[in-house]
Coordinates of C-alpha atoms in Angstrom, one line a residue:
X1 CA 0.0 0.0 0.0
X2 CA 2.8 2.4 0.9
X3 CA 4.5 1.6 -2.4
X4 CA 1.3 2.4 -4.3
X5 CA 0.8 5.7 -2.5
X6 CA 4.4 6.8 -3.2
X7 CA 3.9 6.1 -7.0
X8 CA 0.6 8.0 -7.0
X9 CA 2.2 11.0 -5.2
X10 CA 5.2 11.0 -7.6
X11 CA 2.8 11.0 -10.6
X12 CA 0.8 13.9 -9.2
X13 CA 4.0 15.9 -8.6
X14 CA 5.1 15.3 -12.2
X15 CA 1.8 16.4 -13.8
X16 CA 2.4 20.2 -13.3
X17 CA 5.9 19.9 -14.7
X18 CA 4.7 18.1 -17.9
X19 CA 1.7 20.5 -18.5
X20 CA 1.8 23.8 -20.2
X21 CA 1.5 26.8 -17.9
X22 CA -1.7 28.9 -18.2
X23 CA -0.7 32.1 -19.9
X24 CA -2.1 35.6 -19.5
X25 CA -5.4 35.7 -21.4
X26 CA -4.3 38.9 -23.2
X27 CA -1.3 37.2 -24.7
X28 CA -3.3 34.2 -25.9
X29 CA -5.8 36.5 -27.6
X30 CA -3.0 38.5 -29.2
X31 CA -1.5 35.3 -30.7
X32 CA -4.8 34.5 -32.3
X33 CA -4.8 37.9 -34.1
X34 CA -1.2 37.7 -35.5
X35 CA -2.0 35.7 -38.7
X36 CA -4.7 38.2 -39.8
X37 CA -3.4 41.5 -38.3
X38 CA 0.2 41.4 -37.1
X39 CA 0.3 45.2 -36.8
X40 CA -2.6 45.2 -34.4
X41 CA -0.9 42.4 -32.4
X42 CA 2.2 44.6 -32.0
X43 CA 0.1 47.5 -30.9
X44 CA -1.6 45.3 -28.3
X45 CA 1.8 44.1 -27.0
X46 CA 3.0 47.7 -26.6
X47 CA 0.0 48.3 -24.3
X48 CA 1.0 45.6 -21.8
X49 CA 3.3 46.3 -18.9
X50 CA 6.1 43.8 -19.5
X51 CA 7.4 44.0 -15.9
X52 CA 4.0 42.9 -14.5
X53 CA 4.1 39.6 -16.3
X54 CA 5.3 36.3 -14.8
X55 CA 8.6 34.8 -16.1
X56 CA 6.6 32.3 -18.3
X57 CA 4.5 35.1 -19.7
X58 CA 7.6 37.3 -20.4
X59 CA 9.0 34.5 -22.4
X60 CA 5.7 34.2 -24.2
X61 CA 5.6 37.9 -24.8
X62 CA 9.1 37.9 -26.4
X63 CA 8.1 35.1 -28.7
X64 CA 4.9 36.9 -29.8
X65 CA 6.9 40.1 -30.4
X66 CA 9.3 38.3 -32.8
X67 CA 6.4 36.4 -34.5
X68 CA 4.3 39.6 -35.0
X69 CA 7.3 41.5 -36.4
X70 CA 8.0 38.7 -38.9
X71 CA 4.4 38.5 -40.0
X72 CA 4.3 42.3 -40.4
X73 CA 7.4 42.1 -42.7
X74 CA 9.4 44.2 -40.2
X75 CA 13.1 43.4 -40.9
X76 CA 14.9 41.8 -37.9
X77 CA 18.0 43.7 -37.0
X78 CA 19.3 41.7 -33.9
X79 CA 19.4 38.1 -32.7
X80 CA 19.6 38.9 -29.0
X81 CA 15.9 38.4 -28.2
X82 CA 15.4 35.3 -30.3
X83 CA 18.4 33.6 -28.8
X84 CA 17.0 34.1 -25.3
X85 CA 13.6 32.7 -26.4
X86 CA 15.3 29.7 -28.1
X87 CA 17.3 29.0 -25.0
X88 CA 14.2 29.0 -22.7
X89 CA 12.0 27.0 -25.2
X90 CA 14.7 24.3 -25.4
X91 CA 13.6 23.2 -21.9
X92 CA 9.9 23.2 -22.8
X93 CA 8.2 19.9 -23.2
X94 CA 6.1 21.3 -26.1
X95 CA 8.3 20.3 -29.0
X96 CA 6.0 22.0 -31.6
X97 CA 6.4 25.4 -29.9
X98 CA 10.2 24.8 -29.8
X99 CA 10.2 24.0 -33.6
X100 CA 8.2 27.2 -34.2
X101 CA 10.8 29.2 -32.1
X102 CA 13.6 27.7 -34.2
X103 CA 11.7 28.7 -37.4
X104 CA 11.6 32.3 -36.3
X105 CA 15.3 32.1 -35.3
X106 CA 15.9 31.1 -38.9
X107 CA 13.8 34.1 -40.1
X108 CA 15.9 36.4 -37.9
X109 CA 19.2 35.1 -39.3
X110 CA 17.7 35.2 -42.8
X111 CA 17.1 38.9 -42.4
X112 CA 20.5 39.4 -40.9
X113 CA 22.1 37.8 -44.0
X114 CA 23.6 34.9 -42.1
X115 CA 22.2 32.3 -44.5
X116 CA 24.1 29.2 -43.3
X117 CA 22.9 29.8 -39.7
X118 CA 19.3 30.4 -41.0
X119 CA 19.5 27.1 -43.0
X120 CA 20.7 25.2 -39.9
X121 CA 17.8 26.5 -37.9
X122 CA 15.3 25.7 -40.6
X123 CA 16.6 22.2 -40.8
X124 CA 16.5 21.6 -37.0
X125 CA 12.9 22.9 -36.9
X126 CA 12.0 20.6 -39.8
X127 CA 13.6 17.6 -38.1
X128 CA 11.6 18.2 -34.9
X129 CA 8.3 18.5 -36.8
X130 CA 9.1 15.4 -38.8
X131 CA 9.7 13.4 -35.6
X132 CA 6.7 14.8 -33.8
X133 CA 4.3 14.9 -36.7
X134 CA 3.4 18.5 -35.8
X135 CA 1.7 21.6 -37.4
X136 CA 1.3 21.0 -41.1
X137 CA 1.1 24.7 -41.8
X138 CA 4.4 25.4 -40.0
X139 CA 6.0 22.5 -41.8
X140 CA 4.9 24.0 -45.1
X141 CA 6.3 27.4 -44.2
X142 CA 9.7 25.8 -43.3
X143 CA 9.9 23.8 -46.5
X144 CA 9.0 26.9 -48.5
X145 CA 11.7 29.0 -46.7
X146 CA 14.3 26.3 -47.2
X147 CA 13.5 26.2 -50.9
X148 CA 13.7 29.9 -51.2
X149 CA 17.0 30.1 -49.3
X150 CA 18.6 27.4 -51.4
X151 CA 17.4 29.2 -54.5
X152 CA 19.1 32.4 -53.2
X153 CA 22.3 30.4 -52.6
X154 CA 22.0 29.1 -56.2
X155 CA 21.7 25.5 -54.9
X156 CA 18.9 24.9 -57.3
X157 CA 18.9 21.1 -57.5
X158 CA 18.8 20.9 -53.7
X159 CA 16.0 23.4 -53.6
X160 CA 13.6 21.6 -56.0
X161 CA 12.6 18.6 -53.7
X162 CA 11.7 21.0 -50.8
X163 CA 9.5 23.2 -53.0
X164 CA 7.8 20.2 -54.7
X165 CA 7.0 18.7 -51.2
X166 CA 5.4 22.0 -50.0
X167 CA 3.4 22.3 -53.2
X168 CA 2.0 18.8 -52.6
X169 CA 1.1 19.9 -49.0
X170 CA -0.5 23.1 -50.3
X171 CA -2.6 21.0 -52.7
X172 CA -3.8 18.6 -50.0
X173 CA -4.7 21.5 -47.7
X174 CA -6.2 23.5 -50.7
X175 CA -4.2 26.5 -49.7
X176 CA -4.6 28.5 -52.9
X177 CA -2.5 31.5 -51.9
X178 CA 0.5 29.6 -50.8
X179 CA 0.0 27.2 -53.7
X180 CA 0.4 30.3 -56.0
X181 CA 3.6 31.5 -54.3
X182 CA 5.2 28.1 -54.0
X183 CA 4.4 27.2 -57.7
X184 CA 5.9 30.6 -58.7
X185 CA 9.0 29.8 -56.6
X186 CA 9.5 26.4 -58.3
X187 CA 9.1 28.2 -61.7
X188 CA 11.8 30.6 -60.8
X189 CA 14.2 27.8 -59.9
X190 CA 13.5 26.0 -63.2
X191 CA 14.1 29.3 -65.0
X192 CA 17.5 29.6 -63.3
X193 CA 18.5 26.2 -64.4
X194 CA 17.3 26.9 -67.9
X195 CA 14.4 24.4 -67.8
X196 CA 12.4 26.9 -69.8
X197 CA 9.5 24.6 -70.7
X198 CA 9.0 23.4 -67.1
X199 CA 9.3 27.0 -65.9
X200 CA 6.7 28.2 -68.4
X201 CA 4.3 25.5 -67.4
X202 CA 4.7 26.4 -63.7
X203 CA 4.3 30.2 -64.2
X204 CA 1.1 29.6 -66.1
X205 CA -0.2 27.5 -63.3
X206 CA 0.7 30.1 -60.7
X207 CA -0.9 32.8 -62.9
X208 CA -4.2 30.8 -62.9
X209 CA -4.1 30.6 -59.1
X210 CA -3.4 34.3 -58.9
X211 CA -6.5 35.1 -61.1
X212 CA -8.6 33.5 -58.3
X213 CA -6.7 34.8 -55.2
X214 CA -4.5 37.8 -56.1
X215 CA -5.1 39.3 -59.5
X216 CA -2.4 41.9 -59.1
X217 CA 0.2 39.2 -58.9
X218 CA -0.5 38.2 -62.5
X219 CA 1.7 41.1 -63.6
X220 CA 4.7 39.5 -62.0
X221 CA 3.9 36.2 -63.7
X222 CA 3.7 37.9 -67.0
X223 CA 7.2 39.4 -66.4
X224 CA 8.7 35.9 -65.9
X225 CA 6.8 34.5 -68.9
X226 CA 8.2 37.4 -71.0
X227 CA 11.7 36.5 -69.8
X228 CA 11.1 32.8 -70.8
X229 CA 10.0 33.9 -74.3
X230 CA 13.1 36.1 -74.6
X231 CA 15.4 33.2 -73.6
X232 CA 13.6 30.9 -76.1
X233 CA 14.1 33.5 -78.8
X234 CA 10.4 34.2 -79.2
X235 CA 10.8 38.0 -79.2
X236 CA 7.4 39.0 -80.5
X237 CA 5.7 37.0 -77.7
X238 CA 8.1 38.5 -75.2
X239 CA 7.2 42.0 -76.4
X240 CA 3.4 41.3 -76.1
X241 CA 4.0 40.3 -72.5
X242 CA 6.5 43.0 -71.4
X243 CA 4.5 46.0 -72.7
X244 CA 1.5 45.7 -70.2
X245 CA 3.9 44.5 -67.5
X246 CA 5.9 47.7 -67.5
X247 CA 2.7 49.7 -66.9
X248 CA 1.6 47.7 -63.9
X249 CA 4.7 46.3 -62.2
X250 CA 5.2 47.1 -58.5
X251 CA 8.3 49.0 -57.2
X252 CA 9.8 45.8 -55.6
X253 CA 10.0 44.0 -59.0
X254 CA 10.5 47.1 -61.2
X255 CA 14.3 46.9 -61.6
X256 CA 14.0 43.2 -62.6
X257 CA 11.4 44.2 -65.1
X258 CA 13.5 47.0 -66.4
X259 CA 16.5 44.7 -67.0
X260 CA 14.3 42.2 -69.0
X261 CA 12.7 45.1 -70.9
X262 CA 16.1 46.5 -72.0
X263 CA 17.1 43.1 -73.4
X264 CA 13.8 42.4 -75.1
X265 CA 13.5 45.9 -76.7
X266 CA 17.2 45.8 -77.8
X267 CA 16.7 42.4 -79.4
X268 CA 13.5 43.6 -81.0
X269 CA 15.5 46.5 -82.6
X270 CA 13.5 49.2 -80.7
X271 CA 16.6 51.2 -79.5
X272 CA 14.8 54.2 -78.1
X273 CA 12.7 52.2 -75.6
X274 CA 15.7 50.1 -74.7
X275 CA 17.7 53.3 -74.0
X276 CA 14.8 54.8 -72.0
X277 CA 14.7 51.7 -69.7
X278 CA 18.5 51.6 -69.5
X279 CA 18.7 55.2 -68.3
X280 CA 16.0 54.5 -65.7
X281 CA 18.1 51.6 -64.3
X282 CA 21.2 53.9 -64.1
X283 CA 19.3 56.5 -62.1
X284 CA 17.3 54.2 -59.9
X285 CA 17.8 54.4 -56.1
X286 CA 17.8 50.6 -56.1
X287 CA 21.3 49.4 -57.4
X288 CA 19.8 46.1 -58.4
X289 CA 20.5 45.3 -62.1
X290 CA 22.2 48.7 -62.6
X291 CA 25.0 46.7 -64.3
X292 CA 22.5 45.6 -67.0
X293 CA 21.8 49.3 -67.7
X294 CA 25.4 50.0 -68.5
X295 CA 25.7 46.8 -70.5
X296 CA 22.8 47.9 -72.7
X297 CA 24.1 51.4 -73.2
X298 CA 27.5 50.2 -74.2
X299 CA 26.3 47.4 -76.5
X300 CA 27.1 47.4 -80.2
X301 CA 23.4 48.0 -81.1
X302 CA 23.0 51.1 -78.9
X303 CA 26.4 52.7 -78.4
X304 CA 26.0 54.9 -81.5
X305 CA 23.0 56.5 -79.8
X306 CA 25.1 57.7 -76.9
X307 CA 26.9 61.1 -77.0
X308 CA 30.6 60.5 -77.5
X309 CA 31.6 62.5 -74.4
X310 CA 29.4 60.3 -72.2
X311 CA 30.7 56.9 -73.4
X312 CA 34.0 57.3 -71.6
X313 CA 32.2 58.2 -68.3
X314 CA 29.8 55.3 -68.7
X315 CA 32.6 52.9 -69.5
X316 CA 34.5 53.9 -66.3
X317 CA 31.3 53.6 -64.2
X318 CA 30.7 50.2 -65.8
X319 CA 34.2 49.1 -65.0
X320 CA 33.7 50.1 -61.3
X321 CA 30.4 48.3 -61.1
X322 CA 31.8 45.1 -62.8
X323 CA 34.8 45.1 -60.3
X324 CA 32.4 45.5 -57.4
X325 CA 30.2 42.8 -58.8
X326 CA 33.1 40.4 -59.2
X327 CA 34.3 41.1 -55.6
X328 CA 30.7 40.6 -54.3
X329 CA 30.4 37.5 -56.4
X330 CA 33.6 36.2 -54.9
X331 CA 32.2 36.7 -51.4
X332 CA 28.9 35.2 -52.5
X333 CA 30.7 32.2 -53.9
X334 CA 32.5 31.7 -50.6
X335 CA 29.2 32.0 -48.8
X336 CA 27.5 29.5 -51.1
X337 CA 30.4 27.1 -50.7
X338 CA 30.2 27.4 -46.9
X339 CA 26.4 27.1 -46.8
X340 CA 26.6 24.1 -49.1
X341 CA 29.2 22.5 -46.8
X342 CA 27.0 23.1 -43.8
X343 CA 24.0 21.8 -45.6
X344 CA 25.8 18.6 -46.6
X345 CA 27.2 18.2 -43.1
X346 CA 23.7 18.5 -41.6
X347 CA 22.4 15.9 -44.1
X348 CA 25.3 13.5 -43.3
X349 CA 24.8 13.9 -39.5
X350 CA 21.1 13.3 -40.0
X351 CA 21.7 10.2 -42.0
X352 CA 24.2 9.0 -39.4
X353 CA 21.7 9.6 -36.6
X354 CA 19.0 7.8 -38.4
X355 CA 21.4 4.8 -39.1
X356 CA 22.4 4.7 -35.4
X357 CA 18.7 4.8 -34.3
X358 CA 18.0 2.0 -36.7
X359 CA 20.9 -0.1 -35.4
X360 CA 19.7 0.5 -31.8
X361 CA 16.2 -0.4 -32.7
X362 CA 17.4 -3.7 -34.4
X363 CA 19.6 -4.5 -31.4
X364 CA 16.7 -3.8 -29.0
X365 CA 14.3 -5.8 -31.1
X366 CA 16.7 -8.7 -31.2
X367 CA 17.3 -8.6 -27.5
X368 CA 13.6 -8.5 -26.7
X369 CA 13.0 -11.4 -29.1
X370 CA 15.8 -13.4 -27.4
X371 CA 14.2 -12.7 -24.0
X372 CA 10.8 -13.8 -25.3
X373 CA 12.2 -17.1 -26.7
X374 CA 14.1 -17.8 -23.5
X375 CA 11.0 -17.1 -21.4
X376 CA 8.9 -19.4 -23.5
X377 CA 11.6 -22.1 -23.2
X378 CA 11.9 -21.7 -19.5
X379 CA 8.1 -21.9 -19.1
X380 CA 8.1 -25.0 -21.3
X381 CA 10.7 -26.7 -19.2
X382 CA 9.0 -25.7 -16.0
X383 CA 5.7 -27.0 -17.3
X384 CA 7.4 -30.2 -18.5
X385 CA 9.1 -30.7 -15.1
X386 CA 5.8 -30.2 -13.3
X387 CA 4.0 -32.7 -15.6
X388 CA 6.8 -35.3 -14.9
X389 CA 6.5 -34.7 -11.1
X390 CA 2.7 -35.3 -11.3
X391 CA 3.2 -38.5 -13.3
X392 CA 5.9 -39.8 -11.0
X393 CA 3.7 -39.1 -7.9
X394 CA 0.8 -40.9 -9.6
X395 CA 3.0 -43.8 -10.5
X396 CA 4.3 -44.1 -6.9
X397 CA 0.8 -44.0 -5.5
X398 CA -0.2 -46.8 -7.9
X399 CA 2.8 -48.9 -6.9
X400 CA 2.1 -48.3 -3.2
X401 CA -1.5 -49.4 -3.8
X402 CA -0.2 -52.6 -5.6
X403 CA 2.1 -53.3 -2.7
X404 CA -0.7 -53.2 -0.3
X405 CA -2.7 -55.6 -2.5
X406 CA 0.3 -57.9 -2.7
X407 CA 0.8 -57.9 1.1
X408 CA -2.9 -58.6 1.7
X409 CA -2.9 -61.4 -0.9
X410 CA 0.3 -62.9 0.5
X411 CA -1.0 -62.8 4.0
X412 CA -4.2 -64.5 3.0
X413 CA -2.4 -67.3 1.1
X414 CA 0.3 -67.7 3.8
X415 CA 2.9 -68.3 1.0
X416 CA 5.6 -66.2 2.7
X417 CA 6.8 -65.6 6.2
X418 CA 8.3 -62.2 5.5
X419 CA 7.4 -59.1 3.6
X420 CA 9.2 -56.5 1.6
X421 CA 9.4 -53.1 3.3
X422 CA 8.3 -50.4 0.9
X423 CA 7.1 -47.0 1.9
X424 CA 3.4 -46.6 2.0
X425 CA 1.7 -44.2 -0.4
X426 CA 1.2 -41.6 2.3
X427 CA 4.9 -41.6 3.4
X428 CA 6.0 -41.4 -0.3
X429 CA 3.8 -38.4 -0.9
X430 CA 5.1 -36.8 2.3
X431 CA 8.7 -37.2 1.2
X432 CA 7.9 -35.9 -2.3
X433 CA 6.5 -32.7 -0.9
X434 CA 9.7 -32.1 1.1
X435 CA 11.9 -33.0 -1.8
X436 CA 10.1 -32.7 -5.2
X437 CA 13.1 -33.8 -7.2
X438 CA 12.5 -35.8 -10.3
X439 CA 15.7 -37.8 -10.0
X440 CA 14.8 -38.8 -6.4
X441 CA 11.3 -39.8 -7.4
X442 CA 12.7 -41.9 -10.3
X443 CA 15.1 -43.7 -7.9
X444 CA 12.3 -44.3 -5.4
X445 CA 10.0 -45.6 -8.1
X446 CA 12.7 -47.9 -9.5
X447 CA 13.3 -49.3 -6.1
X448 CA 9.6 -49.9 -5.5
X449 CA 9.3 -51.7 -8.9
X450 CA 12.3 -53.8 -8.2
X451 CA 10.9 -54.7 -4.8
X452 CA 7.6 -55.8 -6.4
X453 CA 9.6 -57.8 -8.9
X454 CA 11.5 -59.6 -6.2
X455 CA 8.2 -60.3 -4.5
X456 CA 6.8 -61.6 -7.8
X457 CA 9.7 -64.1 -8.0
X458 CA 8.2 -65.9 -5.0
X459 CA 5.9 -68.8 -5.9
X460 CA 2.3 -68.0 -5.0
X461 CA -0.9 -67.6 -6.9
X462 CA -2.2 -64.2 -7.6
X463 CA -5.6 -63.6 -6.1
X464 CA -8.4 -62.9 -8.6
X465 CA -9.1 -59.7 -6.5
X466 CA -5.7 -58.3 -7.7
X467 CA -6.2 -59.4 -11.2
X468 CA -9.5 -57.7 -11.4
X469 CA -8.5 -54.6 -9.5
X470 CA -8.2 -51.2 -11.1
X471 CA -4.6 -50.7 -9.8
X472 CA -3.5 -53.9 -11.6
X473 CA -5.1 -52.7 -14.9
X474 CA -3.2 -49.4 -14.6
X475 CA 0.1 -51.2 -14.0
X476 CA -0.5 -53.3 -17.1
X477 CA -1.3 -50.2 -19.0
X478 CA 1.9 -48.5 -17.9
X479 CA 3.9 -51.5 -18.8
X480 CA 2.2 -52.1 -22.2
X481 CA 2.6 -48.4 -23.2
X482 CA 6.2 -48.3 -21.9
X483 CA 5.2 -45.2 -20.0
X484 CA 7.7 -46.0 -17.2
X485 CA 10.7 -46.4 -19.5
X486 CA 11.5 -42.8 -19.2
X487 CA 11.8 -43.1 -15.4
X488 CA 14.1 -46.1 -15.5

């Protein structure tokens, strides 16, 4: 009883440690608003007195702050807060929340430009969700981010499986918005590896999704389709797509659109429009694709349209940009190489861990199987031993009964003056209980049978009572079936 009470008390003490703490209701409600209105969530967080919260709620508050900022597309500028949250969540029994924390850790390092660390956090979060079978939506976000990051690092072949998996998940969950973006991402990757037919098919699919969910995004899809037509040498089709695109493209994608428009209009022998877009690239506040603007201005087809006194200046500026680009490319190549090494290292460690777990599982399974077989064998031997003991006791009782019959018959016939001393059935049973040893019982039974045999050598007639007795019939049965041979 004391043992049971101790177990029950231990179980009751462990329950609070295994359960999630009850958070401040305000924080719980704020988390529910983040997906739809992260800006409102941040405003609500600002209205809460941080110092009045418990330690658990302070941790929750910090996590919600990072999550809200990320959903509101506010660029992360420091990793100090997320590192504290990750350290505290590492001790939490809720692995799904820990995986989500690692995901936002990856988002922070993604914004900070530390792509190898971001990739590592993404992979760790994905591993936890794979083992725990957690939130499908979070898993999809992680897969999409990994694919996008690998695409940024130009690890296109490695990115494709992740994006294909998330597209499959989007299709199952019927998430049209993410299905549009992830299909577009996969199209971009195929565009980079020059799989133009696959890219075109994917961009057209993404465009169809956009028509139902985000019509404004079709302009961006037309831009990529125009690029594909340009690379495939279908300039007329490229012109038909780029013209309306340049009128509706957003500021984020405009420099990319300008670069493609320069190439398309130059190839279409429309130099004035090509020059116009090249000049816009040169004077854009966004340096992205500025190199393309100089390249177009100094090309053989357009250089004659440039004032001679400007060509030297453009050539010098172009040289500086190219040198800067090469230096940046060198750094980027080093980053890519380092990231790829870290990625491969993570994959190797993951494979090694899975192999080790599989070996451990096989060893454990084999050990348990051996224990099971041994247990069955021990039970079999124990049952066999018990059966033999029962049979030996029964045989000894029968022999004792026969001895009594023989004594009675001999006394009645007066054929002998002495008698053979054999233990009575009661004494034999009493001895067996104190020493239930098969070998001892076999010896005792053999001695009893030999004693009966020696009595049988004496000349006297067997009483019909014995011949007709049940004990005699059983003895004959034992002899005829050789049941006692195994005891001899």
